[in-house]
Amino acid sequence: MSDSPPVGTARPIEDDDAEGLIALIGGVYAEYPGCVLDLPGIDDDLPRMRAVVEAAGGDFWVVERDGEVVASGGWAPHEVDGRPGAELKRLYVRADQRGIGIGAWLVR
């Protein structure tokens, strides 16, 4: 698999990505009736995603295209029945960027 996504540029999330991440995930939520972005409720991790994932010992990436965040995804350690594992975090791809392999690239 390539070291870069099929389109755009991938990089670790930065604090300045909060607005783009919120716009991406809010846009995906809007595709589903009754699904709304809940800031500062259940989605309160979005403005500080880098710190949240780093504190958990994980990693989080965004994919940018033409200066906009078009995809996101990460992981954090997660034990199941005492065995080490990982949990996917906030894997989202903007609707117009789906079907070209960005999501698959993020979880590789």
Coordinates of C-alpha atoms in Angstrom, one line a residue:
M1 CA 0.0 0.0 0.0
S2 CA 1.2 3.5 -0.8
D3 CA 2.6 5.8 1.9
S4 CA 0.1 8.5 0.8
P5 CA -3.6 8.5 0.3
P6 CA -5.2 8.1 -3.1
V7 CA -5.9 11.9 -3.2
G8 CA -4.8 14.8 -1.0
T9 CA -2.3 15.0 1.7
A10 CA -2.3 13.0 5.0
R11 CA -0.8 14.2 8.2
P12 CA -1.1 13.9 11.9
I13 CA -3.9 16.1 13.3
E14 CA -3.0 19.5 14.7
D15 CA -4.8 21.7 17.1
D16 CA -5.6 24.1 14.2
D17 CA -7.6 21.3 12.5
A18 CA -10.5 21.5 14.9
E19 CA -12.7 23.7 12.7
G20 CA -12.1 21.4 9.6
L21 CA -12.7 18.3 11.6
I22 CA -16.0 19.6 13.1
A23 CA -17.1 20.7 9.5
L24 CA -16.3 17.2 8.1
I25 CA -18.0 15.2 10.8
G26 CA -21.0 17.6 11.0
G27 CA -21.4 17.2 7.3
V28 CA -21.4 13.4 7.5
Y29 CA -23.9 13.5 10.4
A30 CA -26.2 15.8 8.3
E31 CA -26.5 12.9 5.8
Y32 CA -28.6 11.0 8.3
P33 CA -32.0 12.2 9.5
G34 CA -32.0 13.0 13.2
C35 CA -28.2 12.8 13.6
V36 CA -26.8 16.1 14.8
L37 CA -23.4 17.3 15.9
D38 CA -23.6 17.7 19.7
L39 CA -21.1 20.3 20.9
P40 CA -20.3 20.5 23.7
G41 CA -22.1 17.2 24.5
I42 CA -21.1 13.8 23.1
D43 CA -18.9 15.3 20.4
D44 CA -16.9 17.5 22.9
D45 CA -13.7 15.7 22.0
L46 CA -13.6 17.2 18.4
P47 CA -12.1 20.6 19.3
R48 CA -9.3 18.8 21.2
M49 CA -8.9 15.6 19.3
R50 CA -5.1 15.7 19.1
A51 CA -4.8 16.0 22.9
V52 CA -7.5 13.3 23.5
V53 CA -5.8 10.7 21.2
E54 CA -2.3 11.5 22.4
A55 CA -3.4 11.2 26.1
A56 CA -4.8 7.7 25.3
G57 CA -1.5 6.7 23.5
G58 CA -3.1 6.6 20.1
D59 CA -2.7 8.3 16.8
F60 CA -5.0 10.4 14.6
W61 CA -4.7 11.6 11.0
V62 CA -6.5 14.0 8.7
V63 CA -6.5 14.0 4.9
E64 CA -6.6 17.4 3.3
R65 CA -7.5 18.2 -0.3
D66 CA -7.4 21.8 -1.7
G67 CA -7.0 23.1 1.8
E68 CA -10.0 21.3 3.3
V69 CA -10.2 18.4 5.7
V70 CA -11.9 15.7 3.6
A71 CA -11.2 12.6 5.8
S72 CA -10.2 11.7 9.3
G73 CA -9.4 8.7 11.4
G74 CA -7.3 7.4 14.2
W75 CA -7.0 4.7 16.9
A76 CA -6.4 4.4 20.6
P77 CA -5.4 1.4 22.6
H78 CA -8.3 -0.6 23.9
E79 CA -8.3 -3.8 26.0
V80 CA -10.9 -6.5 25.5
D81 CA -11.0 -9.3 28.1
G82 CA -7.5 -8.3 29.3
R83 CA -6.0 -8.6 25.8
P84 CA -4.5 -5.6 24.1
G85 CA -6.2 -4.2 21.0
A86 CA -7.1 -1.0 19.3
E87 CA -10.3 1.0 18.8
L88 CA -10.9 3.0 15.7
K89 CA -11.6 6.7 16.4
R90 CA -13.7 9.1 14.2
L91 CA -13.2 7.5 10.8
Y92 CA -15.1 9.8 8.4
V93 CA -14.8 10.5 4.7
R94 CA -16.6 13.4 3.1
A95 CA -19.3 12.2 0.7
D96 CA -17.7 13.5 -2.5
Q97 CA -14.4 11.8 -1.6
R98 CA -15.8 8.3 -0.9
G99 CA -15.2 5.2 -3.0
I100 CA -11.6 6.0 -4.0
G101 CA -9.8 4.4 -1.1
I102 CA -9.2 7.1 1.4
G103 CA -10.9 5.3 4.3
A104 CA -9.1 2.1 3.5
W105 CA -5.8 4.0 3.5
L106 CA -6.5 5.5 6.9
V107 CA -7.1 2.1 8.5
R108 CA -4.2 0.3 6.9

